[in-house]
PDB file of C-alpha atoms in Angstrom:
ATOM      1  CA  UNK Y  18     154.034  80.547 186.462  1.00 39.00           C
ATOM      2  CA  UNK Y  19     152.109  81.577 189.599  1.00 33.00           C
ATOM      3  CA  UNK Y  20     155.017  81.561 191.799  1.00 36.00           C
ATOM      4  CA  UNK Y  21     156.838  83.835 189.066  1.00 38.00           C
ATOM      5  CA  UNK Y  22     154.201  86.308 189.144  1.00 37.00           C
ATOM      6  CA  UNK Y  23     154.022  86.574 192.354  1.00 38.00           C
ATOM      7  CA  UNK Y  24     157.506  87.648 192.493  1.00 45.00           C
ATOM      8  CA  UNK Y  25     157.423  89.939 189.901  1.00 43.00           C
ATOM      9  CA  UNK Y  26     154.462  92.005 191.487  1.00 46.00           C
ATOM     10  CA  UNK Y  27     156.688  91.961 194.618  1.00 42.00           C
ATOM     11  CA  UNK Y  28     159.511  93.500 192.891  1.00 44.00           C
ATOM     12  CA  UNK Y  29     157.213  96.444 191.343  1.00 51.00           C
ATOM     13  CA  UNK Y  30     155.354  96.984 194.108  1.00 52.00           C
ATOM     14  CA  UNK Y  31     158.976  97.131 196.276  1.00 48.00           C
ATOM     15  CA  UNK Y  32     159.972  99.628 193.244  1.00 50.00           C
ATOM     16  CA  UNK Y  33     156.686 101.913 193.276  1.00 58.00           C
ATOM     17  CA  UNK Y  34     156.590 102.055 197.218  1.00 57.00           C
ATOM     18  CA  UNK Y  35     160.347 102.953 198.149  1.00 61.00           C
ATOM     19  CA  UNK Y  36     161.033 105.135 194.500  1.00 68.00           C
ATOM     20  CA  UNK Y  37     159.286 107.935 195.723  1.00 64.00           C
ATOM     21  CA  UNK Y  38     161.049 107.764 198.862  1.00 65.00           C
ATOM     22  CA  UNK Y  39     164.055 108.245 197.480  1.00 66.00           C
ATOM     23  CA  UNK Y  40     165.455 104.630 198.666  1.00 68.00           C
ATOM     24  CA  UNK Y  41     167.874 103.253 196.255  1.00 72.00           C
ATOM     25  CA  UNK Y  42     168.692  99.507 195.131  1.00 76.00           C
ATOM     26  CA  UNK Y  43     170.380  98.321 198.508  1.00 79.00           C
ATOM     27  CA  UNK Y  44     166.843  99.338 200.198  1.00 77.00           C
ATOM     28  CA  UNK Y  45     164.894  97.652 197.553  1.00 77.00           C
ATOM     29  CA  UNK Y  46     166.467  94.703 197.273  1.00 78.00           C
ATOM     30  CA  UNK Y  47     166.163  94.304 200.888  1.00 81.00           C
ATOM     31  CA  UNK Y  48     162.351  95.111 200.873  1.00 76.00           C
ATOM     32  CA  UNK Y  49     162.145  92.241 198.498  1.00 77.00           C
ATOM     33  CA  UNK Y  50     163.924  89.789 200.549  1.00 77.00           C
ATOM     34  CA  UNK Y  51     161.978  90.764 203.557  1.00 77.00           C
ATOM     35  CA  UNK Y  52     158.344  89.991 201.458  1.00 72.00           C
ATOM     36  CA  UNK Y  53     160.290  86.574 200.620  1.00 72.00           C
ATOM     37  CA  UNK Y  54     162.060  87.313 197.296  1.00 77.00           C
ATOM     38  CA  UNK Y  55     165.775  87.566 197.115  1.00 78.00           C
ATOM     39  CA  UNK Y  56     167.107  90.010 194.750  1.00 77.00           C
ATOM     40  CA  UNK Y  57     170.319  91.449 193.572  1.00 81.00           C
ATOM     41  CA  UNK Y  58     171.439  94.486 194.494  1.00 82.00           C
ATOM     42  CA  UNK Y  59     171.758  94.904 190.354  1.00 85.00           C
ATOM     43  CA  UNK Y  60     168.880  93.399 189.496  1.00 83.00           C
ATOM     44  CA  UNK Y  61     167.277  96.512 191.917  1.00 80.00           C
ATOM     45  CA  UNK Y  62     169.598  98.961 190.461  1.00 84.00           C
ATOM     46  CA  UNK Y  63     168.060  97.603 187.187  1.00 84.00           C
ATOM     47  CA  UNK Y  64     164.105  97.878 188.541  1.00 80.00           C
ATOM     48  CA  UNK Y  65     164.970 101.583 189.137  1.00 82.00           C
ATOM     49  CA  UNK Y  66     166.243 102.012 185.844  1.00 84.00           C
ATOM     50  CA  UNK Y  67     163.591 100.665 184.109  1.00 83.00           C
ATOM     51  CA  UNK Y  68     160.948 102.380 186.543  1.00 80.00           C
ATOM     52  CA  UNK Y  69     162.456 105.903 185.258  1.00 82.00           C
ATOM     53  CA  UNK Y  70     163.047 104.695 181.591  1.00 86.00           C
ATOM     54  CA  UNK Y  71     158.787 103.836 181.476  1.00 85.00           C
ATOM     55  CA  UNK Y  72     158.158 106.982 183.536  1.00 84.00           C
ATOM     56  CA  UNK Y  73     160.105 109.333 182.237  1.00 84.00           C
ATOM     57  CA  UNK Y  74     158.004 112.462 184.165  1.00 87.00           C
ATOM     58  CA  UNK Y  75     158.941 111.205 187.203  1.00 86.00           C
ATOM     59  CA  UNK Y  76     162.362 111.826 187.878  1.00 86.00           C
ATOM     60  CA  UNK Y  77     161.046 115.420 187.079  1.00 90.00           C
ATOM     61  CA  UNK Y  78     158.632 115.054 189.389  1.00 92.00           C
ATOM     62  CA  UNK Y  79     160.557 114.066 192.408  1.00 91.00           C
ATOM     63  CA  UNK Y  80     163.214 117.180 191.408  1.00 93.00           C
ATOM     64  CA  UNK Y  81     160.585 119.154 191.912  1.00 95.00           C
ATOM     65  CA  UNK Y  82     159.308 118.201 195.084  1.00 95.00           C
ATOM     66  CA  UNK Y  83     162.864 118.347 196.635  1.00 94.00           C
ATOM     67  CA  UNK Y  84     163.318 121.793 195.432  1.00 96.00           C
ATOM     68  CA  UNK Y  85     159.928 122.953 196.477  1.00 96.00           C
ATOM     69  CA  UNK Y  86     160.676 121.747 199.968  1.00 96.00           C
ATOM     70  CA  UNK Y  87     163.329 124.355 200.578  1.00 96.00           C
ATOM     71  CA  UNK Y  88     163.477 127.862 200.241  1.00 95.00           C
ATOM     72  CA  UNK Y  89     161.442 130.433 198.722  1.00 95.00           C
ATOM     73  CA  UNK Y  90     158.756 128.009 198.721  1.00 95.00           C
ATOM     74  CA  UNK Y  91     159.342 125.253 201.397  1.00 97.00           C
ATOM     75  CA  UNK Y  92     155.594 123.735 201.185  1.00 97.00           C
ATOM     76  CA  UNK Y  93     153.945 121.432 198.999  1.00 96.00           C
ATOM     77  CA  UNK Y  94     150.055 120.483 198.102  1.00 97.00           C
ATOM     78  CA  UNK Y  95     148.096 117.153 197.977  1.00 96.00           C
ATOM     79  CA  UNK Y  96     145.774 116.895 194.869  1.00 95.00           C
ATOM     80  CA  UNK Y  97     142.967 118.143 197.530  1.00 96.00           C
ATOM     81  CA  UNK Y  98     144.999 121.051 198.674  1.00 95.00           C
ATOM     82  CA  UNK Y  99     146.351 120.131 202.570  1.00 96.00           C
ATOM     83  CA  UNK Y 100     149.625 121.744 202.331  1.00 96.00           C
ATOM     84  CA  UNK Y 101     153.026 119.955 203.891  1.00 96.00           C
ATOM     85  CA  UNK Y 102     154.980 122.819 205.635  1.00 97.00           C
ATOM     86  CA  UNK Y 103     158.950 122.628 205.431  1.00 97.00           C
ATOM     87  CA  UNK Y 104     161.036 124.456 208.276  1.00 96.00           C
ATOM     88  CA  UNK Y 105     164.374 126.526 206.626  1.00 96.00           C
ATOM     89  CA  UNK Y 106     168.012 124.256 207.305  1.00 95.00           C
ATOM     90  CA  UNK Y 107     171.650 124.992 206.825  1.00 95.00           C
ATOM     91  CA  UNK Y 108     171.862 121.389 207.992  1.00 97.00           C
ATOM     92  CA  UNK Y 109     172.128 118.762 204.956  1.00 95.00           C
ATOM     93  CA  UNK Y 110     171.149 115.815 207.479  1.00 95.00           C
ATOM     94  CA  UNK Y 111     168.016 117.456 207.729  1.00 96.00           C
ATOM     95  CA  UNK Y 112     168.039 119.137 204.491  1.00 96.00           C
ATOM     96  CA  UNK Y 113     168.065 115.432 202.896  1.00 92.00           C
ATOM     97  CA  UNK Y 114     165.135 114.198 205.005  1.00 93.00           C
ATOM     98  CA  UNK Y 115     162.910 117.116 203.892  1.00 95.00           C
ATOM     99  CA  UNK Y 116     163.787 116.132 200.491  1.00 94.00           C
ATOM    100  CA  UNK Y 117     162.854 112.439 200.954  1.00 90.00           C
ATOM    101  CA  UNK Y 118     159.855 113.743 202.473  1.00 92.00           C
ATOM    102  CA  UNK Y 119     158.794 115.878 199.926  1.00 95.00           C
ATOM    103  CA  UNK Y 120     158.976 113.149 197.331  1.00 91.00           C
ATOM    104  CA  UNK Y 121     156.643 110.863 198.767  1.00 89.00           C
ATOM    105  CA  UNK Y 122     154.579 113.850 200.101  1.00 94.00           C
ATOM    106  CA  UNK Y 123     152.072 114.266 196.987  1.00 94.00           C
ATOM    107  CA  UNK Y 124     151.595 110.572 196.649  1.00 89.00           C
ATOM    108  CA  UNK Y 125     151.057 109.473 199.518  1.00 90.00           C
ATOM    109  CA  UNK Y 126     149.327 112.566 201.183  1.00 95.00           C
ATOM    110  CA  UNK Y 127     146.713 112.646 198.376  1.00 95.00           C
ATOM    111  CA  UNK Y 128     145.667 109.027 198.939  1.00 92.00           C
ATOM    112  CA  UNK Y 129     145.716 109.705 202.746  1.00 94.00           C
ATOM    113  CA  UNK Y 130     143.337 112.642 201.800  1.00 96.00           C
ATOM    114  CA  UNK Y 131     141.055 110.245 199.835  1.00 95.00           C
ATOM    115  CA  UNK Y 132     140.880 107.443 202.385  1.00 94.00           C
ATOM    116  CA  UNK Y 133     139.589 110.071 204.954  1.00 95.00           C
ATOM    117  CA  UNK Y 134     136.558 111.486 202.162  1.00 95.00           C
ATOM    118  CA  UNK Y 135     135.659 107.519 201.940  1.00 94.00           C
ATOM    119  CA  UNK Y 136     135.847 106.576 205.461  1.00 94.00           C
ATOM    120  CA  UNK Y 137     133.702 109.827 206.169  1.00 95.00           C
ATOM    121  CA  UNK Y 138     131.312 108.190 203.539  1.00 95.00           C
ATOM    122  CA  UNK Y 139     131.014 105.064 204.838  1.00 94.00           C
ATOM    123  CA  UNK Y 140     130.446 106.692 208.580  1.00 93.00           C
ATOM    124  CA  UNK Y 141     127.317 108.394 206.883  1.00 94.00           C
ATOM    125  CA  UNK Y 142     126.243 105.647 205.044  1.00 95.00           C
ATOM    126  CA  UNK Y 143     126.208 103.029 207.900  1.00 93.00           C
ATOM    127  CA  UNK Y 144     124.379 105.875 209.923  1.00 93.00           C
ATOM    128  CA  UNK Y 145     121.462 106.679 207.947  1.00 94.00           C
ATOM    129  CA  UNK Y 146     121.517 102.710 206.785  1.00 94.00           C
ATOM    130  CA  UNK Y 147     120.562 101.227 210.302  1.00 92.00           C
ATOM    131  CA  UNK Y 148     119.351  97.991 208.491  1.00 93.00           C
ATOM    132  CA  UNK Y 149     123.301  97.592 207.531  1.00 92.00           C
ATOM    133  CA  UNK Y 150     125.505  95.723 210.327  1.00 92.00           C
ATOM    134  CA  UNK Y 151     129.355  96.015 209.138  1.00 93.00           C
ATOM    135  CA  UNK Y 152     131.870  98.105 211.182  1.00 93.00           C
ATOM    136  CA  UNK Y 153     135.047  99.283 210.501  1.00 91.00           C
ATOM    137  CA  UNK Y 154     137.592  97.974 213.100  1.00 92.00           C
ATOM    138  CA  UNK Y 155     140.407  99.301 211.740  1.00 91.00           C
ATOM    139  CA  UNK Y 156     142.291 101.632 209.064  1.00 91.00           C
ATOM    140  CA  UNK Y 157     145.938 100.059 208.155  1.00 88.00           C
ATOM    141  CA  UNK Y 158     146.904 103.132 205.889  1.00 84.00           C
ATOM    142  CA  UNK Y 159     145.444 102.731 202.666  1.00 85.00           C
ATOM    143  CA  UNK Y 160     143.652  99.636 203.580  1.00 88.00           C
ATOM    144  CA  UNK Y 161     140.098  99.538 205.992  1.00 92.00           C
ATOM    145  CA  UNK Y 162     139.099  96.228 207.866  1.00 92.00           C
ATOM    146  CA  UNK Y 163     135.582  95.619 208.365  1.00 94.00           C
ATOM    147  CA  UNK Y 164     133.331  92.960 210.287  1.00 93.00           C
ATOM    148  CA  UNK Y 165     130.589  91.884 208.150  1.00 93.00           C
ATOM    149  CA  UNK Y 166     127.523  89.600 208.613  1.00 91.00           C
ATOM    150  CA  UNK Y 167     127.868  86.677 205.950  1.00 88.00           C
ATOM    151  CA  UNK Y 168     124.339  87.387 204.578  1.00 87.00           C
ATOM    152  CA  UNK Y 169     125.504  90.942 203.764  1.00 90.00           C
ATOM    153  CA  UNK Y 170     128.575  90.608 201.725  1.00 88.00           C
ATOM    154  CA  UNK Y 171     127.695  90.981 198.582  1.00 86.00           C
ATOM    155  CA  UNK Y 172     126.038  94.004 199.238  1.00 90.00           C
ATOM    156  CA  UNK Y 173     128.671  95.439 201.174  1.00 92.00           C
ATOM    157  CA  UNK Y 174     130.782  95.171 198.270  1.00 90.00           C
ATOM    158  CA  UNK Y 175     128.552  97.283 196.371  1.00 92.00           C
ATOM    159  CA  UNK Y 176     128.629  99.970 199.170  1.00 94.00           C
ATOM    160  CA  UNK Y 177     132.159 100.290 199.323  1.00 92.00           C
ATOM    161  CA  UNK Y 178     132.554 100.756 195.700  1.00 91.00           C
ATOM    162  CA  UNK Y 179     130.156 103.270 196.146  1.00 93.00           C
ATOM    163  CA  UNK Y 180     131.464 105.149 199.110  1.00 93.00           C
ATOM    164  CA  UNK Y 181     135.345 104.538 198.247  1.00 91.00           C
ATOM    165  CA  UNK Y 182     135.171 104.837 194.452  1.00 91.00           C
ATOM    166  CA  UNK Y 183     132.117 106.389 193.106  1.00 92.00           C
ATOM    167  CA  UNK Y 184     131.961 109.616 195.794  1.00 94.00           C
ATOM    168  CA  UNK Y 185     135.828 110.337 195.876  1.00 95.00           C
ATOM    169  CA  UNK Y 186     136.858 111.792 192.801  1.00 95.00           C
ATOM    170  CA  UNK Y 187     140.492 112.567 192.462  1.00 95.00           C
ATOM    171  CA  UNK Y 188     141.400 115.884 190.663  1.00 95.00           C
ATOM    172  CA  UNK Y 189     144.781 115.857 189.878  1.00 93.00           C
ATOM    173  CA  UNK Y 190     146.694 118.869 190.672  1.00 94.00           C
ATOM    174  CA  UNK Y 191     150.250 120.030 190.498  1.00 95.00           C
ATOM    175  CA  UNK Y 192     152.458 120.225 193.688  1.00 95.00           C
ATOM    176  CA  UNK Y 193     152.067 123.904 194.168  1.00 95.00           C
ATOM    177  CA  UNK Y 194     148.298 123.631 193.960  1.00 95.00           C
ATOM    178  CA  UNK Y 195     147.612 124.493 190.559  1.00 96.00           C
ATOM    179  CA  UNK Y 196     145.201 121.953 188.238  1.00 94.00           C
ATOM    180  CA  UNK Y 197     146.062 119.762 185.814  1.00 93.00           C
ATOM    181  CA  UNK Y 198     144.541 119.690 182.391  1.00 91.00           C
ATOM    182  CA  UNK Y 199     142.484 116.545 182.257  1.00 90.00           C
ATOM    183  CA  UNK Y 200     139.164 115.986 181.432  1.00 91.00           C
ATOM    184  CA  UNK Y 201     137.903 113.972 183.938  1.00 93.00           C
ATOM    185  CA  UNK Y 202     139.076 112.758 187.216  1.00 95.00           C
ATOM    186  CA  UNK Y 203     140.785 109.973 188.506  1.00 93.00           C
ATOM    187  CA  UNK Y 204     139.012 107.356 190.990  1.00 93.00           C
ATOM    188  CA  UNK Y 205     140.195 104.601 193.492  1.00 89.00           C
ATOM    189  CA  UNK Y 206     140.180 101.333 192.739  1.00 87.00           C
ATOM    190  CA  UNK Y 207     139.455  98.136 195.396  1.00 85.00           C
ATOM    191  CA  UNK Y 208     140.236  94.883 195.903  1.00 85.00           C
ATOM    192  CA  UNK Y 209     138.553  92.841 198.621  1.00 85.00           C
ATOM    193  CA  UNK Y 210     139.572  89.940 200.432  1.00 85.00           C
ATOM    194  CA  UNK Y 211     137.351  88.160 202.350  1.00 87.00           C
ATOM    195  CA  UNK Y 212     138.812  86.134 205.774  1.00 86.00           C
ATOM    196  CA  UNK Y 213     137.213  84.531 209.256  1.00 86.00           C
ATOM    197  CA  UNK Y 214     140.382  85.232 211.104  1.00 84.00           C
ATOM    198  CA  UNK Y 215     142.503  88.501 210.714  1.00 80.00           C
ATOM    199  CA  UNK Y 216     145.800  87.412 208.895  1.00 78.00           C
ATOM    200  CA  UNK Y 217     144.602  84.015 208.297  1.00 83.00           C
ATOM    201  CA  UNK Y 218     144.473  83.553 203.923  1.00 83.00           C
ATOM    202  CA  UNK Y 219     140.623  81.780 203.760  1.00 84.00           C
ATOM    203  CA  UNK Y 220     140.686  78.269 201.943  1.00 86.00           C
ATOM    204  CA  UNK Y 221     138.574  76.876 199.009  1.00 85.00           C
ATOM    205  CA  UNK Y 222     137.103  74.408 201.595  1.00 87.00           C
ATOM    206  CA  UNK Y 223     136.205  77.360 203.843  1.00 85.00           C
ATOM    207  CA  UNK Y 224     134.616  79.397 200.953  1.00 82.00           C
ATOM    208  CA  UNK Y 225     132.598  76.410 200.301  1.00 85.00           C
ATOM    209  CA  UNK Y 226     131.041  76.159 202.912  1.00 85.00           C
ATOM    210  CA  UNK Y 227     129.988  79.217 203.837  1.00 81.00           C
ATOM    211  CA  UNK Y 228     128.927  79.826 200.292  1.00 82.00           C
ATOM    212  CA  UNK Y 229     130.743  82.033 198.819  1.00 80.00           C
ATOM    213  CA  UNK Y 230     131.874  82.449 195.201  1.00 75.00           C
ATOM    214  CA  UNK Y 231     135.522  83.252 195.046  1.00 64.00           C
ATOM    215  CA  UNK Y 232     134.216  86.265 192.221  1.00 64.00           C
ATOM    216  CA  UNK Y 233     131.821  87.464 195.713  1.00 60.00           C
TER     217      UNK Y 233
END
């Protein structure tokens, strides 16, 4: 059902956010409860499992950040190269924060990285575009909000994929800078909601009549 899948992306999106952090199923299961699904502390236990068990690199992954954030090396590297500096501890309170730190580091550092390259994008395009009319109110981490004239929507859809997608190419790298082997890089993808009031979900009446397709 709808309801169930709604549920379930909650739960993986609960597990891919706080993983990486190095949260474990007590903070998980409360993430869930506070986005309005109630989970055992098992059942989280469980997510993790089977997070690790279809990703098996990552538990290598994370290792690796937490050593690289003490010494000899004590920095790592965002796939575009901004390093994340680590300061030498004998003290395991702060020991275990640099670890946690270093494990979302990569992941969330790159994508902080590539929101700046497309915001810079869409600063330049709305600059030498005067005939465009959106503006960017506001950046909630790896989301942007925008005010945009009805009659301009569906090409402002086109010139975010463009500025966000198209002109940021990802290159992955590894955490102490060095490239992966892939052919090709990676790109964002976006999804686009479209509201009258901040917070406020749009309805099917509302779409209606200002004439928009809910595939805009």
């Amino acid at each position: 059902s709808v309801a169930k899948a709604g549920k379930l992306r909650i739960k993986s999106r609960s597990d891919n956010k706080l993983v990486p952090y190095g949260r474990g199923a007590e903070a998980i299961a409360r993430q869930c409860k506070e986005e309005g699904t109630e989970i055992a502390e098992e059942e989280a236990q469980a997510l993790i499992d089977a997070y690790f068990a279809s990703y098996p690199g990552t538990e290598q992954f994370l290792a690796t950040c937490r050593a690289r954030s003490q010494p000899p090396y004590q920095w790592l590297s965002t796939a575009f190269g901004r390093r994340r500096r680590f300061v030498r501890s004998t003290d395991r309170s702060v020991i275990g924060e640099q670890e946690r730190q270093a494990q979302n580091f990569p992941i969330q550092g790159t994508v902080a990285d590539a929101i700046s390259r497309a915001i810079d994008h869409l600063y330049w395009y709305r600059y030498s575009h005067p005939e465009c009319h959106f503006r960017m109110l506001l950046q909630i981490h790896d989301a942007l909000l925008f005010e945009v004239p009805l009659a301009e929507l569906a090409q402002f859809k086109e010139i975010v994929t463009e500025c966000m997608c198209r002109r940021v190419p990802i290159y992955p790298r590894n955490v102490d800078n060095t490239p992966m082997p892939v052919s090709q890089p990676y790109y964002f993808a976006v999804d686009m909601d479209v509201a009258i009031n901040w917070g406020e979900k749009i309805t099917d009446a509302q779409l209606t009549e200002l004439g928009i397709t809910k595939s805009w």
